[in-house]
Tab-separated table of N, CA and C in Angstrom:
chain	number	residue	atom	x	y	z
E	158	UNK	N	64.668	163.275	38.992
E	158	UNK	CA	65.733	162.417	38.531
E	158	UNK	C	65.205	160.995	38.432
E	159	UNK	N	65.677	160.227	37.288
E	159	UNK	CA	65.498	158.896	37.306
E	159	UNK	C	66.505	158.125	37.244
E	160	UNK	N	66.951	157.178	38.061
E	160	UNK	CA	68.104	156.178	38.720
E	160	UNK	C	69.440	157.740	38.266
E	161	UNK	N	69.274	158.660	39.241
E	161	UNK	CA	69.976	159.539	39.336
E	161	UNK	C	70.634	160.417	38.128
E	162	UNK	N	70.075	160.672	37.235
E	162	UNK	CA	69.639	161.503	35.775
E	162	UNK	C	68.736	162.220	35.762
E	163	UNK	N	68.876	163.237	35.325
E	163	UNK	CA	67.930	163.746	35.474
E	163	UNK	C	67.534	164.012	33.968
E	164	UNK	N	66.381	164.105	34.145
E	164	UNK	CA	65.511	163.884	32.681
E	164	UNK	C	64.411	165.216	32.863
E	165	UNK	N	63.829	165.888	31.225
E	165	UNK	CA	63.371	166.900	31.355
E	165	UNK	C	61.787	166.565	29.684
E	166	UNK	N	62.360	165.281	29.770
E	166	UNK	CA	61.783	164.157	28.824
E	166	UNK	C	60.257	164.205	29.415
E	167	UNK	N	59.116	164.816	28.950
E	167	UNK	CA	57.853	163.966	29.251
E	167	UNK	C	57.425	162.361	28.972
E	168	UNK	N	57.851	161.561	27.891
E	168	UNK	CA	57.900	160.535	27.732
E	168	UNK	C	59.006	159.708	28.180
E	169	UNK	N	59.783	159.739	29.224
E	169	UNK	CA	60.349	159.140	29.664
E	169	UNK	C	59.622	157.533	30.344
E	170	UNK	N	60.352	156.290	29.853
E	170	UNK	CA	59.718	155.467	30.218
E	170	UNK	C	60.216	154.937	31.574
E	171	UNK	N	59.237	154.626	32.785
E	171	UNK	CA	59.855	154.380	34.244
E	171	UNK	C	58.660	153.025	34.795
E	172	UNK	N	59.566	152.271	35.270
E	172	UNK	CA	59.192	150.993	35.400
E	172	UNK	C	59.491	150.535	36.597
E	173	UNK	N	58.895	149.298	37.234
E	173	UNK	CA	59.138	148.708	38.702
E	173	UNK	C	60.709	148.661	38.989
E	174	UNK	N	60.917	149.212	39.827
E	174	UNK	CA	62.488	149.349	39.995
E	174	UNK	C	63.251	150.341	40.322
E	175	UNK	N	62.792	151.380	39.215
E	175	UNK	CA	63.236	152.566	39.038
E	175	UNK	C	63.195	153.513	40.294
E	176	UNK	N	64.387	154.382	40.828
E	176	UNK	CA	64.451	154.919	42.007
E	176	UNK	C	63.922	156.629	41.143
E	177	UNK	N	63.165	157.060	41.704
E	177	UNK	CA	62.486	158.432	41.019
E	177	UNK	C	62.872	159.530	42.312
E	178	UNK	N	63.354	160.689	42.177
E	178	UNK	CA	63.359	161.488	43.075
E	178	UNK	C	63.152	162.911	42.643
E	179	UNK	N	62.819	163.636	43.352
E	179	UNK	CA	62.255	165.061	43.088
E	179	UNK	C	62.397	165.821	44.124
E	180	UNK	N	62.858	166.744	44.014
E	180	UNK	CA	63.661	167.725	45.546
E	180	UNK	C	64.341	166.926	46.512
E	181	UNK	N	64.963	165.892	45.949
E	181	UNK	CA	65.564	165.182	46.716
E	181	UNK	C	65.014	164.151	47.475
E	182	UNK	N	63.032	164.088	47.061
E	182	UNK	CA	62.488	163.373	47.928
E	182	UNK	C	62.368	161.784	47.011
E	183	UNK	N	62.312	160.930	47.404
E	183	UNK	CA	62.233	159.847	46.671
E	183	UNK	C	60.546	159.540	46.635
E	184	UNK	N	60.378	159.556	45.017
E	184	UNK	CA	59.087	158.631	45.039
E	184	UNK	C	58.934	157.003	44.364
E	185	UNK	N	57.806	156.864	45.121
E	185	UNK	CA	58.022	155.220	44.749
E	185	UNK	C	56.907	154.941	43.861
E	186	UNK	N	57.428	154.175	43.087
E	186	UNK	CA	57.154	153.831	41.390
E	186	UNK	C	56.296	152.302	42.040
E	187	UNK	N	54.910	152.164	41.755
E	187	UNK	CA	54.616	150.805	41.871
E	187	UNK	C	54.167	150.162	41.052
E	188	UNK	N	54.233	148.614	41.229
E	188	UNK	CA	54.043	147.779	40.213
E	188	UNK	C	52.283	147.782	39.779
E	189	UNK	N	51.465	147.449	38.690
E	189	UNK	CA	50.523	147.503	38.312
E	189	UNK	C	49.718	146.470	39.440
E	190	UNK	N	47.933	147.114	40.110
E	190	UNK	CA	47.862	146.606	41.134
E	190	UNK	C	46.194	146.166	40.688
E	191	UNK	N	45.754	144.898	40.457
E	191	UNK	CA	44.601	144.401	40.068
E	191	UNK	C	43.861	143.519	40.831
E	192	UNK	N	42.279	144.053	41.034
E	192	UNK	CA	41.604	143.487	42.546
E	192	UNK	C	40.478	143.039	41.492
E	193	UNK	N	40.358	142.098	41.968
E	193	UNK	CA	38.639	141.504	41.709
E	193	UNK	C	38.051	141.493	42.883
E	194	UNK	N	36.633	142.068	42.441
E	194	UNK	CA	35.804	141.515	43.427
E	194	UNK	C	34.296	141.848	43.247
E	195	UNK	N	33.693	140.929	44.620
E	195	UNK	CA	32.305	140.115	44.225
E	195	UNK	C	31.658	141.633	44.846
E	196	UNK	N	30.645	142.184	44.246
E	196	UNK	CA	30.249	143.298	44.589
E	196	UNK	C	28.638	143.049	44.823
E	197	UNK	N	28.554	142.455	46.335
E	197	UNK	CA	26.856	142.420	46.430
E	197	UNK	C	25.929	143.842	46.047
E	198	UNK	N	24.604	142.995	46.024
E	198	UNK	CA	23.667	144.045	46.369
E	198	UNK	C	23.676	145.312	47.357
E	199	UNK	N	23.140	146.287	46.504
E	199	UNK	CA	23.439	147.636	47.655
E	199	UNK	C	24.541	148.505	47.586
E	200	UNK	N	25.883	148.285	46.678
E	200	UNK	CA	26.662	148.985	46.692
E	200	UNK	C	26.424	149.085	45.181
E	201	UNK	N	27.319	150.320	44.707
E	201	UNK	CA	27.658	150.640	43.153
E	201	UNK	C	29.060	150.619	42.795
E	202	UNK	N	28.844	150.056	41.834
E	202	UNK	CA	30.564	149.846	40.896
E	202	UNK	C	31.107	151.300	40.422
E	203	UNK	N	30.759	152.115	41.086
E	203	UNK	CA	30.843	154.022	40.670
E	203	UNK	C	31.801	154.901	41.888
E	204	UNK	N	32.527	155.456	41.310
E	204	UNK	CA	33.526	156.026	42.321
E	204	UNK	C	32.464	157.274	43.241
E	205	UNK	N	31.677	157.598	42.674
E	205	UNK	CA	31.001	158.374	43.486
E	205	UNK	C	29.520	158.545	43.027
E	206	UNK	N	28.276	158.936	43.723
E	206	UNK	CA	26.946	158.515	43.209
E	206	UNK	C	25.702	159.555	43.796
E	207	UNK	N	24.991	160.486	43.024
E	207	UNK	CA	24.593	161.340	43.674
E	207	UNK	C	23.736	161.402	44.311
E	208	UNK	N	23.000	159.938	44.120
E	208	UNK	CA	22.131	159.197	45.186
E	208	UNK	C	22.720	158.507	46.222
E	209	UNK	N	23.957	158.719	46.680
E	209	UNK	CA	24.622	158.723	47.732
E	209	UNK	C	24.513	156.999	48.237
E	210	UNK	N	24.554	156.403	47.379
E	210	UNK	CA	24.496	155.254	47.520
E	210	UNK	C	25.947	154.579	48.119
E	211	UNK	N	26.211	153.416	48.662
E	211	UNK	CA	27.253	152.670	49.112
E	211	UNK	C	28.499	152.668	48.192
E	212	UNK	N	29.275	153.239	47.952
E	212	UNK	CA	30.262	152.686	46.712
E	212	UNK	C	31.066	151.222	46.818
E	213	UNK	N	31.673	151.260	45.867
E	213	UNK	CA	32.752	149.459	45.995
E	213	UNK	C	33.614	149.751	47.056
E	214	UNK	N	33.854	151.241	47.334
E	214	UNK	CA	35.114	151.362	47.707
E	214	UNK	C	34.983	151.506	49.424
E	215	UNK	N	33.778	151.184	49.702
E	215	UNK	CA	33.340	150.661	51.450
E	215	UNK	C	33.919	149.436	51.476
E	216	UNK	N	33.902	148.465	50.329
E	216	UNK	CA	34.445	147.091	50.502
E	216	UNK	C	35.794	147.174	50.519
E	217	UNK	N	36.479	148.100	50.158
E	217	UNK	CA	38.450	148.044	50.309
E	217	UNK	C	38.484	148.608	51.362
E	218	UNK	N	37.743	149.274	52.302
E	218	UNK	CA	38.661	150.420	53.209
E	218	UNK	C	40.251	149.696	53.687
E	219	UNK	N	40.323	148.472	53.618
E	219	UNK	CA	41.609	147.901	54.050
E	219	UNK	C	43.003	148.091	53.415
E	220	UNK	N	42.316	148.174	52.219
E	220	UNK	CA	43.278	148.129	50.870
E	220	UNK	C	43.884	149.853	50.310
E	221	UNK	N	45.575	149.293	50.516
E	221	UNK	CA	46.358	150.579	50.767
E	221	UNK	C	46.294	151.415	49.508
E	222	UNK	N	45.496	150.919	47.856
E	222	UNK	CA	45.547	151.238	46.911
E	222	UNK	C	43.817	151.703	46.243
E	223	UNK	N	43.519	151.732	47.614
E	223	UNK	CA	41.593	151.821	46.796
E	223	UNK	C	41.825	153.411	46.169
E	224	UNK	N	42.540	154.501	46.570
E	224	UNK	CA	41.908	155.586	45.972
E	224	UNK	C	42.767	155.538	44.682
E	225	UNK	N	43.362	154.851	44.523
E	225	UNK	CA	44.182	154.798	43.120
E	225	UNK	C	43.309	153.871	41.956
E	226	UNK	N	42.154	152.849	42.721
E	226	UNK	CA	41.139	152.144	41.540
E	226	UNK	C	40.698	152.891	40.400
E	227	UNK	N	40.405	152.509	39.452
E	227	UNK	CA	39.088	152.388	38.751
E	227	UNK	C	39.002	151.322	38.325
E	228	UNK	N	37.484	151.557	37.971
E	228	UNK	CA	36.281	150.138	37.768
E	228	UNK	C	36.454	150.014	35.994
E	229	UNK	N	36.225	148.507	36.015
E	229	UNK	CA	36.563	148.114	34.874
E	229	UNK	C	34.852	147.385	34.496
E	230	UNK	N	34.081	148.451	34.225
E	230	UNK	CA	32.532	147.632	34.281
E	230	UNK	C	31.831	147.812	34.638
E	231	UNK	N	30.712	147.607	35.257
E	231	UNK	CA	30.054	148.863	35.855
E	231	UNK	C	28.283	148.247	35.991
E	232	UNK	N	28.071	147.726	37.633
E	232	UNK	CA	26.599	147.210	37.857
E	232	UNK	C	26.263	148.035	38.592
E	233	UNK	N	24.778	148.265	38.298
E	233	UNK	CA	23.728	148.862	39.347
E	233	UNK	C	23.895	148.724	40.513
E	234	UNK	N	22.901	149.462	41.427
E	234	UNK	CA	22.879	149.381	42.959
E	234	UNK	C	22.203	147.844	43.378
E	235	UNK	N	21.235	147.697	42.627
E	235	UNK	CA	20.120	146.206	42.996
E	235	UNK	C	20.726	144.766	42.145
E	236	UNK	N	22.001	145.225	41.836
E	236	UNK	CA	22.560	144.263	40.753
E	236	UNK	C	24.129	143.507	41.841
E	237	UNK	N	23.935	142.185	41.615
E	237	UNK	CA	25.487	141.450	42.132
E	237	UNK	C	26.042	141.371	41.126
């Protein structure tokens, strides 16, 4: 359901605000979430790396939205 309608619409458009629920459970709709950041030497701008290298995403562990990133760009391991 959206703001208590229920819709069967794949293109339904749902925006910051909007109360969304599904088996009765409410999900929450969030606003668009954009991080910069300075990515030293030693890590990779790559969600995952089969040289098992450091990813960016050692630098968010704080951040309640890192597994929802992607990278907009993309430097080497020996590259800032």
């Amino acid at each position: 359901m959206v703001n208590g309608t229920i819709t069967t619409k794949s293109d339904t458009k749902i925006t910051y605000g909007d109360v969304i629920t599904f088996d009765g459970i409410e999900i929450d709709v969030l606003e668009s979430v954009h991080v910069i950041l300075y990515k030293p030497a030693g890590y990779i701008s790559s969600d995952e790396d089969e040289n098992k290298y450091l990813s960016y995403r050692h630098l968010l562990q704080d951040c309640p939205y890192v597994n929802m990133l992607h990278v907009a760009g993309r430097l080497d391991h020996d590259t800032e």
